[in-house]
PDB file of C-alpha atoms in Angstrom:
ATOM      1  CA  LYS V   1     -20.897 -14.863   7.793  1.00 85.00           C
ATOM      2  CA  GLN V   2     -17.267 -13.947   7.218  1.00 90.00           C
ATOM      3  CA  GLU V   3     -15.057 -13.771  10.293  1.00 93.00           C
ATOM      4  CA  VAL V   4     -11.447 -12.642  10.311  1.00 96.00           C
ATOM      5  CA  THR V   5      -9.043 -13.569  13.090  1.00 97.00           C
ATOM      6  CA  GLN V   6      -5.525 -12.321  13.647  1.00 97.00           C
ATOM      7  CA  ILE V   7      -2.968 -14.100  15.759  1.00 93.00           C
ATOM      8  CA  PRO V   8      -1.128 -13.115  17.857  1.00 93.00           C
ATOM      9  CA  ALA V   9      -2.984 -10.124  19.298  1.00 95.00           C
ATOM     10  CA  ALA V  10       0.314  -8.589  20.394  1.00 96.00           C
ATOM     11  CA  LEU V  11       3.948  -9.279  19.688  1.00 95.00           C
ATOM     12  CA  SER V  12       7.193  -7.865  21.061  1.00 97.00           C
ATOM     13  CA  VAL V  13      10.459  -8.662  19.248  1.00 96.00           C
ATOM     14  CA  PRO V  14      14.040  -7.372  19.267  1.00 97.00           C
ATOM     15  CA  GLU V  15      15.218  -5.263  16.363  1.00 97.00           C
ATOM     16  CA  GLY V  16      16.478  -7.253  13.380  1.00 97.00           C
ATOM     17  CA  GLU V  17      14.217 -10.255  13.869  1.00 97.00           C
ATOM     18  CA  ASN V  18      12.173 -11.686  11.024  1.00 97.00           C
ATOM     19  CA  LEU V  19       8.540 -12.180  11.962  1.00 95.00           C
ATOM     20  CA  VAL V  20       5.247 -13.540  10.687  1.00 96.00           C
ATOM     21  CA  LEU V  21       1.780 -12.187  11.374  1.00 97.00           C
ATOM     22  CA  ASN V  22      -1.188 -14.445  10.752  1.00 97.00           C
ATOM     23  CA  CYS V  23      -4.669 -13.771   9.439  1.00 98.00           C
ATOM     24  CA  SER V  24      -7.398 -16.394   9.007  1.00 98.00           C
ATOM     25  CA  PHE V  25     -10.853 -16.087   7.498  1.00 96.00           C
ATOM     26  CA  THR V  26     -13.838 -18.401   7.538  1.00 94.00           C
ATOM     27  CA  ASP V  27     -15.307 -17.919   4.036  1.00 90.00           C
ATOM     28  CA  SER V  28     -12.949 -18.570   1.125  1.00 89.00           C
ATOM     29  CA  ALA V  29     -15.198 -16.700  -1.348  1.00 87.00           C
ATOM     30  CA  ILE V  30     -13.154 -13.539  -1.231  1.00 90.00           C
ATOM     31  CA  TYR V  31     -12.419 -10.875  -3.836  1.00 88.00           C
ATOM     32  CA  ASN V  32      -9.193  -9.661  -2.275  1.00 91.00           C
ATOM     33  CA  LEU V  33      -7.245  -9.375   0.954  1.00 94.00           C
ATOM     34  CA  GLN V  34      -5.482  -6.229   2.061  1.00 95.00           C
ATOM     35  CA  TRP V  35      -2.898  -5.670   4.806  1.00 97.00           C
ATOM     36  CA  PHE V  36      -2.777  -2.316   6.574  1.00 97.00           C
ATOM     37  CA  ARG V  37      -0.628  -0.600   9.143  1.00 97.00           C
ATOM     38  CA  GLN V  38      -2.137   1.711  11.761  1.00 96.00           C
ATOM     39  CA  ASP V  39      -0.206   3.990  14.100  1.00 95.00           C
ATOM     40  CA  PRO V  40      -1.938   4.951  17.385  1.00 90.00           C
ATOM     41  CA  GLY V  41      -4.930   7.221  16.799  1.00 86.00           C
ATOM     42  CA  LYS V  42      -4.227   7.476  13.079  1.00 89.00           C
ATOM     43  CA  GLY V  43      -5.772   6.249   9.861  1.00 92.00           C
ATOM     44  CA  LEU V  44      -4.792   3.091   7.999  1.00 94.00           C
ATOM     45  CA  THR V  45      -1.902   2.864   5.576  1.00 95.00           C
ATOM     46  CA  SER V  46      -2.235   0.256   2.842  1.00 94.00           C
ATOM     47  CA  LEU V  47       0.736  -2.118   2.763  1.00 96.00           C
ATOM     48  CA  LEU V  48      -0.166  -4.881   0.336  1.00 96.00           C
ATOM     49  CA  LEU V  49      -3.210  -5.956  -1.680  1.00 93.00           C
ATOM     50  CA  ILE V  50      -3.595  -9.543  -2.847  1.00 94.00           C
ATOM     51  CA  GLN V  51      -6.267 -10.370  -5.395  1.00 91.00           C
ATOM     52  CA  SER V  52      -8.080 -13.684  -4.994  1.00 90.00           C
ATOM     53  CA  SER V  53      -6.239 -15.109  -8.020  1.00 91.00           C
ATOM     54  CA  GLN V  54      -2.814 -14.261  -6.587  1.00 93.00           C
ATOM     55  CA  ARG V  55      -0.676 -16.209  -4.122  1.00 95.00           C
ATOM     56  CA  GLU V  56       1.586 -13.464  -2.804  1.00 96.00           C
ATOM     57  CA  GLN V  57       2.686  -9.854  -3.039  1.00 96.00           C
ATOM     58  CA  THR V  58       5.957  -8.223  -2.035  1.00 97.00           C
ATOM     59  CA  SER V  59       6.938  -4.675  -1.183  1.00 96.00           C
ATOM     60  CA  GLY V  60      10.393  -4.001   0.203  1.00 97.00           C
ATOM     61  CA  ARG V  61      10.821  -5.937   3.463  1.00 97.00           C
ATOM     62  CA  LEU V  62       7.187  -7.060   3.415  1.00 98.00           C
ATOM     63  CA  ASN V  63       5.774 -10.196   1.841  1.00 98.00           C
ATOM     64  CA  ALA V  64       2.149 -11.266   2.067  1.00 97.00           C
ATOM     65  CA  SER V  65       0.859 -14.660   1.040  1.00 97.00           C
ATOM     66  CA  LEU V  66      -2.664 -15.910   0.466  1.00 97.00           C
ATOM     67  CA  ASP V  67      -4.028 -19.449   0.652  1.00 96.00           C
ATOM     68  CA  LYS V  68      -7.735 -19.182  -0.099  1.00 93.00           C
ATOM     69  CA  SER V  69      -8.470 -22.872   0.256  1.00 92.00           C
ATOM     70  CA  SER V  70      -7.252 -22.924   3.859  1.00 95.00           C
ATOM     71  CA  GLY V  71      -8.534 -19.424   4.631  1.00 95.00           C
ATOM     72  CA  ARG V  72      -5.152 -18.017   5.610  1.00 97.00           C
ATOM     73  CA  SER V  73      -2.855 -15.138   4.876  1.00 97.00           C
ATOM     74  CA  THR V  74       0.506 -14.302   6.386  1.00 97.00           C
ATOM     75  CA  LEU V  75       2.458 -11.065   6.485  1.00 97.00           C
ATOM     76  CA  TYR V  76       6.190 -11.599   6.676  1.00 97.00           C
ATOM     77  CA  ILE V  77       8.347  -8.705   7.881  1.00 97.00           C
ATOM     78  CA  ALA V  78      12.085  -9.105   7.325  1.00 98.00           C
ATOM     79  CA  ALA V  79      14.741  -7.479   9.498  1.00 97.00           C
ATOM     80  CA  SER V  80      12.282  -5.671  11.742  1.00 97.00           C
ATOM     81  CA  GLN V  81      13.020  -2.089  12.844  1.00 97.00           C
ATOM     82  CA  PRO V  82      11.670   0.059  15.703  1.00 97.00           C
ATOM     83  CA  GLY V  83       9.820   2.112  13.068  1.00 97.00           C
ATOM     84  CA  ASP V  84       7.782  -0.999  12.239  1.00 97.00           C
ATOM     85  CA  SER V  85       6.069  -0.729  15.638  1.00 97.00           C
ATOM     86  CA  ALA V  86       2.353  -0.320  14.915  1.00 97.00           C
ATOM     87  CA  THR V  87      -0.861  -2.310  14.681  1.00 97.00           C
ATOM     88  CA  TYR V  88      -1.181  -4.480  11.589  1.00 98.00           C
ATOM     89  CA  LEU V  89      -4.657  -5.214  10.267  1.00 98.00           C
ATOM     90  CA  CYS V  90      -5.840  -7.587   7.602  1.00 97.00           C
ATOM     91  CA  ALA V  91      -9.079  -6.986   5.730  1.00 96.00           C
ATOM     92  CA  VAL V  92     -11.039  -9.335   3.509  1.00 94.00           C
ATOM     93  CA  GLY V  93     -13.132  -8.127   0.606  1.00 89.00           C
ATOM     94  CA  PRO V  94     -16.078 -10.420  -0.168  1.00 78.00           C
ATOM     95  CA  ASN V  95     -16.821 -11.934  -3.556  1.00 72.00           C
ATOM     96  CA  THR V  96     -20.538 -11.234  -3.400  1.00 63.00           C
ATOM     97  CA  GLY V  97     -23.045  -8.881  -1.828  1.00 51.00           C
ATOM     98  CA  GLY V  98     -21.235  -5.613  -2.232  1.00 56.00           C
ATOM     99  CA  PHE V  99     -17.962  -4.503  -0.777  1.00 69.00           C
ATOM    100  CA  LYS V 100     -18.547  -5.245   2.910  1.00 82.00           C
ATOM    101  CA  THR V 101     -14.929  -5.425   3.867  1.00 89.00           C
ATOM    102  CA  ILE V 102     -14.329  -7.345   7.080  1.00 93.00           C
ATOM    103  CA  PHE V 103     -11.361  -6.522   9.287  1.00 96.00           C
ATOM    104  CA  GLY V 104      -9.535  -8.534  11.866  1.00 96.00           C
ATOM    105  CA  ALA V 105      -8.848  -6.987  15.284  1.00 96.00           C
ATOM    106  CA  GLY V 106      -5.183  -6.518  14.429  1.00 97.00           C
ATOM    107  CA  THR V 107      -1.792  -7.537  15.758  1.00 97.00           C
ATOM    108  CA  ARG V 108      -0.027  -4.931  17.864  1.00 97.00           C
ATOM    109  CA  LEU V 109       3.704  -5.109  17.108  1.00 98.00           C
ATOM    110  CA  PHE V 110       6.463  -3.607  19.222  1.00 97.00           C
ATOM    111  CA  VAL V 111      10.038  -3.771  17.946  1.00 97.00           C
ATOM    112  CA  LYS V 112      12.619  -3.098  20.643  1.00 97.00           C
ATOM    113  CA  ALA V 113      15.787  -1.209  19.766  1.00 95.00           C
TER     114      ALA V 113
ATOM    115  CA  GLU J   1      -2.368  13.027  -6.535  1.00 59.00           C
ATOM    116  CA  THR J   2      -4.400  14.143  -3.509  1.00 72.00           C
ATOM    117  CA  GLY J   3      -5.006  11.554  -0.787  1.00 90.00           C
ATOM    118  CA  VAL J   4      -8.160  10.973   1.233  1.00 94.00           C
ATOM    119  CA  THR J   5      -8.969  13.811   3.609  1.00 95.00           C
ATOM    120  CA  GLN J   6     -11.462  13.944   6.469  1.00 97.00           C
ATOM    121  CA  SER J   7     -12.896  16.737   8.579  1.00 96.00           C
ATOM    122  CA  PRO J   8     -13.060  17.570  11.362  1.00 97.00           C
ATOM    123  CA  THR J   9     -10.135  15.865  13.092  1.00 96.00           C
ATOM    124  CA  HIS J  10     -11.812  15.769  16.487  1.00 96.00           C
ATOM    125  CA  LEU J  11     -15.357  16.368  17.617  1.00 96.00           C
ATOM    126  CA  ILE J  12     -17.105  16.386  20.983  1.00 98.00           C
ATOM    127  CA  LYS J  13     -20.883  16.043  21.147  1.00 98.00           C
ATOM    128  CA  THR J  14     -23.447  15.261  23.814  1.00 98.00           C
ATOM    129  CA  ARG J  15     -25.881  12.374  23.835  1.00 98.00           C
ATOM    130  CA  GLY J  16     -28.903  12.962  21.596  1.00 98.00           C
ATOM    131  CA  GLN J  17     -27.185  15.433  19.291  1.00 98.00           C
ATOM    132  CA  GLN J  18     -26.577  14.975  15.580  1.00 98.00           C
ATOM    133  CA  VAL J  19     -23.193  15.015  13.816  1.00 98.00           C
ATOM    134  CA  THR J  20     -21.943  15.255  10.222  1.00 98.00           C
ATOM    135  CA  LEU J  21     -18.506  13.994   9.212  1.00 98.00           C
ATOM    136  CA  ARG J  22     -16.951  14.750   5.847  1.00 98.00           C
ATOM    137  CA  CYS J  23     -14.627  12.911   3.497  1.00 97.00           C
ATOM    138  CA  SER J  24     -12.941  13.831   0.245  1.00 95.00           C
ATOM    139  CA  SER J  25     -11.953  10.901  -1.953  1.00 92.00           C
ATOM    140  CA  GLN J  26      -8.553  10.363  -3.447  1.00 89.00           C
ATOM    141  CA  SER J  27      -8.355  11.887  -6.918  1.00 85.00           C
ATOM    142  CA  GLY J  28      -9.832   9.538  -9.550  1.00 85.00           C
ATOM    143  CA  HIS J  29     -11.689   7.314  -7.089  1.00 87.00           C
ATOM    144  CA  ASN J  30     -15.443   6.768  -7.434  1.00 87.00           C
ATOM    145  CA  THR J  31     -16.330   4.785  -4.308  1.00 90.00           C
ATOM    146  CA  VAL J  32     -16.358   5.773  -0.654  1.00 93.00           C
ATOM    147  CA  SER J  33     -16.704   3.467   2.346  1.00 94.00           C
ATOM    148  CA  TRP J  34     -17.191   4.467   5.964  1.00 97.00           C
ATOM    149  CA  TYR J  35     -15.973   2.529   9.002  1.00 97.00           C
ATOM    150  CA  GLN J  36     -16.313   2.843  12.769  1.00 97.00           C
ATOM    151  CA  GLN J  37     -13.346   1.815  14.881  1.00 96.00           C
ATOM    152  CA  ALA J  38     -13.746   1.450  18.623  1.00 95.00           C
ATOM    153  CA  LEU J  39     -10.645   1.512  20.789  1.00 91.00           C
ATOM    154  CA  GLY J  40      -8.614  -1.684  20.481  1.00 89.00           C
ATOM    155  CA  GLN J  41     -10.764  -3.160  17.728  1.00 93.00           C
ATOM    156  CA  GLY J  42     -10.629  -3.454  13.974  1.00 95.00           C
ATOM    157  CA  PRO J  43     -12.738  -1.115  11.837  1.00 96.00           C
ATOM    158  CA  GLN J  44     -16.387  -2.089  11.379  1.00 96.00           C
ATOM    159  CA  PHE J  45     -17.960  -1.492   7.956  1.00 94.00           C
ATOM    160  CA  ILE J  46     -20.827   1.020   8.105  1.00 96.00           C
ATOM    161  CA  PHE J  47     -21.706   1.466   4.419  1.00 93.00           C
ATOM    162  CA  GLN J  48     -20.330   2.157   0.983  1.00 92.00           C
ATOM    163  CA  TYR J  49     -21.391   4.670  -1.667  1.00 92.00           C
ATOM    164  CA  TYR J  50     -20.921   4.258  -5.404  1.00 89.00           C
ATOM    165  CA  ARG J  51     -22.406   6.587  -8.003  1.00 87.00           C
ATOM    166  CA  GLU J  52     -24.127   8.526  -5.240  1.00 90.00           C
ATOM    167  CA  GLU J  53     -26.078   5.496  -4.013  1.00 91.00           C
ATOM    168  CA  GLU J  54     -25.601   3.222  -1.021  1.00 90.00           C
ATOM    169  CA  ASN J  55     -23.955   0.043  -2.254  1.00 86.00           C
ATOM    170  CA  GLY J  56     -23.768  -2.206   0.782  1.00 86.00           C
ATOM    171  CA  ARG J  57     -24.395  -1.671   4.476  1.00 90.00           C
ATOM    172  CA  GLY J  58     -23.053  -3.235   7.627  1.00 91.00           C
ATOM    173  CA  ASN J  59     -24.902  -3.909  10.873  1.00 92.00           C
ATOM    174  CA  PHE J  60     -25.625  -0.281  11.797  1.00 96.00           C
ATOM    175  CA  PRO J  61     -29.024   1.275  12.598  1.00 96.00           C
ATOM    176  CA  PRO J  62     -30.776   3.732  10.253  1.00 96.00           C
ATOM    177  CA  ARG J  63     -29.674   6.708  12.345  1.00 97.00           C
ATOM    178  CA  PHE J  64     -26.361   6.238  10.535  1.00 98.00           C
ATOM    179  CA  SER J  65     -26.867   7.693   7.065  1.00 96.00           C
ATOM    180  CA  GLY J  66     -24.707   9.019   4.298  1.00 96.00           C
ATOM    181  CA  LEU J  67     -24.409  10.913   1.082  1.00 95.00           C
ATOM    182  CA  GLN J  68     -22.057  10.888  -1.852  1.00 94.00           C
ATOM    183  CA  PHE J  69     -21.789  13.954  -4.052  1.00 92.00           C
ATOM    184  CA  PRO J  70     -21.079  14.214  -7.809  1.00 90.00           C
ATOM    185  CA  ASN J  71     -17.427  15.003  -7.056  1.00 86.00           C
ATOM    186  CA  TYR J  72     -17.307  11.707  -5.079  1.00 85.00           C
ATOM    187  CA  SER J  73     -16.892  13.408  -1.719  1.00 92.00           C
ATOM    188  CA  SER J  74     -19.085  12.016   1.036  1.00 96.00           C
ATOM    189  CA  GLU J  75     -20.772  12.736   4.341  1.00 97.00           C
ATOM    190  CA  LEU J  76     -21.602  10.471   7.254  1.00 98.00           C
ATOM    191  CA  ASN J  77     -24.509  11.647   9.400  1.00 98.00           C
ATOM    192  CA  VAL J  78     -25.329  10.189  12.785  1.00 98.00           C
ATOM    193  CA  ASN J  79     -28.543  11.178  14.547  1.00 97.00           C
ATOM    194  CA  ALA J  80     -29.523  10.759  18.191  1.00 98.00           C
ATOM    195  CA  LEU J  81     -25.958  10.177  19.315  1.00 98.00           C
ATOM    196  CA  GLU J  82     -25.333   7.536  21.958  1.00 98.00           C
ATOM    197  CA  LEU J  83     -22.336   7.114  24.239  1.00 97.00           C
ATOM    198  CA  ASP J  84     -21.318   3.971  22.310  1.00 96.00           C
ATOM    199  CA  ASP J  85     -20.956   6.034  19.142  1.00 98.00           C
ATOM    200  CA  SER J  86     -17.685   7.363  20.544  1.00 97.00           C
ATOM    201  CA  ALA J  87     -15.064   6.029  18.152  1.00 97.00           C
ATOM    202  CA  LEU J  88     -12.661   6.823  15.328  1.00 97.00           C
ATOM    203  CA  TYR J  89     -14.604   7.174  12.074  1.00 97.00           C
ATOM    204  CA  LEU J  90     -12.635   6.268   8.997  1.00 97.00           C
ATOM    205  CA  CYS J  91     -13.359   6.956   5.371  1.00 96.00           C
ATOM    206  CA  ALA J  92     -11.808   4.973   2.532  1.00 94.00           C
ATOM    207  CA  SER J  93     -11.924   5.561  -1.188  1.00 92.00           C
ATOM    208  CA  SER J  94     -11.355   3.114  -4.017  1.00 88.00           C
ATOM    209  CA  LEU J  95     -11.840   2.711  -7.740  1.00 85.00           C
ATOM    210  CA  VAL J  96     -14.338   0.041  -8.719  1.00 76.00           C
ATOM    211  CA  GLY J  97     -12.911  -2.423 -11.202  1.00 69.00           C
ATOM    212  CA  VAL J  98      -9.258  -1.750 -10.416  1.00 64.00           C
ATOM    213  CA  GLY J  99      -8.610  -4.238  -7.656  1.00 69.00           C
ATOM    214  CA  ASN J 100     -10.757  -2.294  -5.218  1.00 78.00           C
ATOM    215  CA  GLU J 101      -7.725  -1.349  -3.173  1.00 85.00           C
ATOM    216  CA  GLN J 102      -8.905   0.945  -0.403  1.00 89.00           C
ATOM    217  CA  PHE J 103      -7.070   4.063   0.708  1.00 92.00           C
ATOM    218  CA  PHE J 104      -7.940   5.530   4.070  1.00 94.00           C
ATOM    219  CA  GLY J 105      -8.117   9.026   5.441  1.00 95.00           C
ATOM    220  CA  PRO J 106      -6.723  10.049   8.851  1.00 95.00           C
ATOM    221  CA  GLY J 107     -10.095   9.639  10.569  1.00 96.00           C
ATOM    222  CA  THR J 108     -12.343  11.749  12.759  1.00 97.00           C
ATOM    223  CA  ARG J 109     -12.275  11.098  16.501  1.00 97.00           C
ATOM    224  CA  LEU J 110     -15.822  11.491  17.847  1.00 98.00           C
ATOM    225  CA  THR J 111     -16.426  11.691  21.580  1.00 97.00           C
ATOM    226  CA  VAL J 112     -20.003  11.559  22.866  1.00 98.00           C
ATOM    227  CA  LEU J 113     -20.514  12.777  26.448  1.00 97.00           C
TER     228      LEU J 113
END
């Protein structure tokens, strides 16, 4: 049974700091891994999608890496801004048995001005 | 390109009642997934619909049911509502065979009293 864990659960950093959010999963047989951002009470915004054959994806100040063999992904945010404050979720798409995407509980990020 | 939309935004029901939530897929997408997100947790996969048939189901009882229509829009029906059904219900659409990147709607906040 796939389990996804995100560490830390919450993070508070000063503006301008570079930071890393971690996501680990127990079953390496994945189809893809997707990082999302969620503002309070809102839906999810897709940030980056990494296919199982890829090692990393980049979009602006965001970089996500994937190491399937160790069951880990990281989301790197460069030069953090107060507008980056949100909850960041990672989601793993399985390789078999339909698209039962499994989410982590998220990392709540607060960037102080 | 039209994004994923959901209706209603908020809903209040009493225990034992039935509810129907609606979702319109992003233009060009053929798959819809539904998720339940309790406060402070990651989304939990309910089920997915592809070509108007259920294509994978999470650990939810049969009183959670769904439909997908020929235009790829979808409904989530919940019968015999319980207090624990209070949550944010999220719909996501994707295109099978193109990375399966999921795009989420804004969600429906259901409160069961």
